[in-house]
């Protein structure tokens, strides 16, 4: 057989072998991912000294004009994590209640690559009694990004509560991507209100529309917490909330909300923006309260003019902050390194994405760094139980963290 024909035949066999290996490899990967999503997953253990309780409220915001227009009522779902003294009879809280699990379940490939939420275990006790040693407790509002549900930040909320904080998050109809009303009906966010699905100009218009709505929701939640502290019908939180020590942190668009809320509302005493761009009047006015900006690794994006503008706006806000500020970035972190999603998505898929530049920070390491910085920052500037040097000492513990000079 002439050499060219032999070579062609060999290449044909090689290609066939590669196709076969790819097919077999795909079947193996499919089986691994399927097994992975149906095994038990436990979130990182809180690092504070308190056990954690979780309870929920449904509050009606009569001033929510947007929900009125959408004819859904004005219902907010409120999630509260807090220092607890659980009794032996107290049941562990499900990661997500069953009706919300069904509503939040993703379809198609994303659903296949997402852990079965019924098999995800957190560390909270459902409706446990509030721990009494420190009374009242500082309050921190947590905001998810875009349409993400509050429960995506259970790891950070539980850790902060274990350090002696009451942590409050909320979801709203047509703002969270799926919302379960009191009557069991599920309402979803219209596609036109999802900034991630739009071009940059249209996304900015939607965000600038949504920002005041979310801020109004946050102000309403704080008003309700003040009433709850004065007279909780259940008695759980009466006199237990220190509303003079109120903070807020948020991720992505939730970080933008934290910036703007702490700008607008004098009740906010300190805040944190986790990997969020800035929007609203805070960009022009700046901020006069202790604040931390925490970013993922954006080095690959800095050639993009839009990314450069986001960085410049955050830098401008940071430069004008008074004493009590911190600006850090975490090498190898991606946008989802700060939420439970980094654990809920298939770790095989995460590994593949990390090989192509998604960020190589181990998922649990990213959550540990974030939780440590969040509770330490609030310990320093909200609870005032630690000196500012405690934040500087964290850099030795986490060499991945880069700190900008004041």
Coordinates of N, CA, C and O in Angstrom, one line a residue, residues 54 56 58 77 79 93-104 117-118 126 151 180:
X54 N -33.5 30.1 61.7 CA -34.0 30.8 60.5 C -35.5 30.8 60.6 O -36.1 29.7 61.0
X56 N -39.2 32.9 58.6 CA -39.6 33.7 57.5 C -40.8 34.5 57.8 O -41.6 34.1 58.8
X58 N -44.0 37.0 55.7 CA -44.5 37.6 54.5 C -45.1 38.9 54.8 O -46.1 39.0 55.6
X77 N -41.3 38.2 50.5 CA -40.9 37.0 51.3 C -39.6 37.4 52.0 O -38.6 37.8 51.4
X79 N -36.6 36.5 54.7 CA -35.8 35.4 55.3 C -34.9 36.0 56.4 O -34.2 37.0 56.2
X93 N -33.7 23.5 59.4 CA -34.4 24.2 58.4 C -34.0 23.6 57.0 O -32.8 23.2 56.8
X94 N -34.9 23.4 56.1 CA -34.5 22.9 54.8 C -33.7 24.0 54.1 O -34.0 25.2 54.4
X95 N -32.9 23.7 53.2 CA -32.1 24.7 52.5 C -33.1 25.7 51.8 O -33.0 26.9 51.9
X96 N -34.1 25.1 51.1 CA -35.1 25.9 50.5 C -36.4 25.1 50.7 O -36.5 23.9 50.5
X97 N -37.5 25.8 51.2 CA -38.8 25.1 51.3 C -39.3 24.4 50.0 O -38.9 24.9 48.9
X98 N -40.1 23.4 50.2 CA -40.4 22.6 49.0 C -41.1 23.4 47.9 O -40.8 23.2 46.7
X99 N -42.0 24.3 48.3 CA -42.7 25.1 47.2 C -41.7 26.0 46.5 O -41.8 26.2 45.2
X100 N -40.7 26.5 47.2 CA -39.7 27.4 46.5 C -38.8 26.5 45.7 O -38.3 27.0 44.7
X101 N -38.5 25.3 46.2 CA -37.6 24.4 45.4 C -38.2 24.2 44.0 O -37.5 24.3 43.0
X102 N -39.5 23.9 44.0 CA -40.2 23.7 42.7 C -40.1 24.9 41.8 O -39.9 24.8 40.6
X103 N -40.4 26.1 42.4 CA -40.4 27.3 41.6 C -39.0 27.7 41.1 O -38.9 28.2 40.0
X104 N -38.0 27.4 41.9 CA -36.6 27.8 41.5 C -35.9 26.8 40.6 O -34.8 27.1 40.1
X117 N -31.9 20.5 45.1 CA -31.9 21.3 46.3 C -32.5 20.6 47.5 O -32.2 21.0 48.6
X118 N -33.2 19.6 47.3 CA -33.8 18.8 48.4 C -32.7 18.1 49.1 O -32.9 17.6 50.3
X126 N -35.1 25.6 62.3 CA -36.3 26.3 61.9 C -37.0 26.8 63.1 O -37.4 26.1 64.1
X151 N -31.9 32.9 49.2 CA -31.3 31.7 49.7 C -29.9 31.3 49.1 O -29.2 30.5 49.6
X180 N -42.9 32.7 45.0 CA -44.1 31.9 45.4 C -44.9 32.8 46.3 O -44.5 33.2 47.4

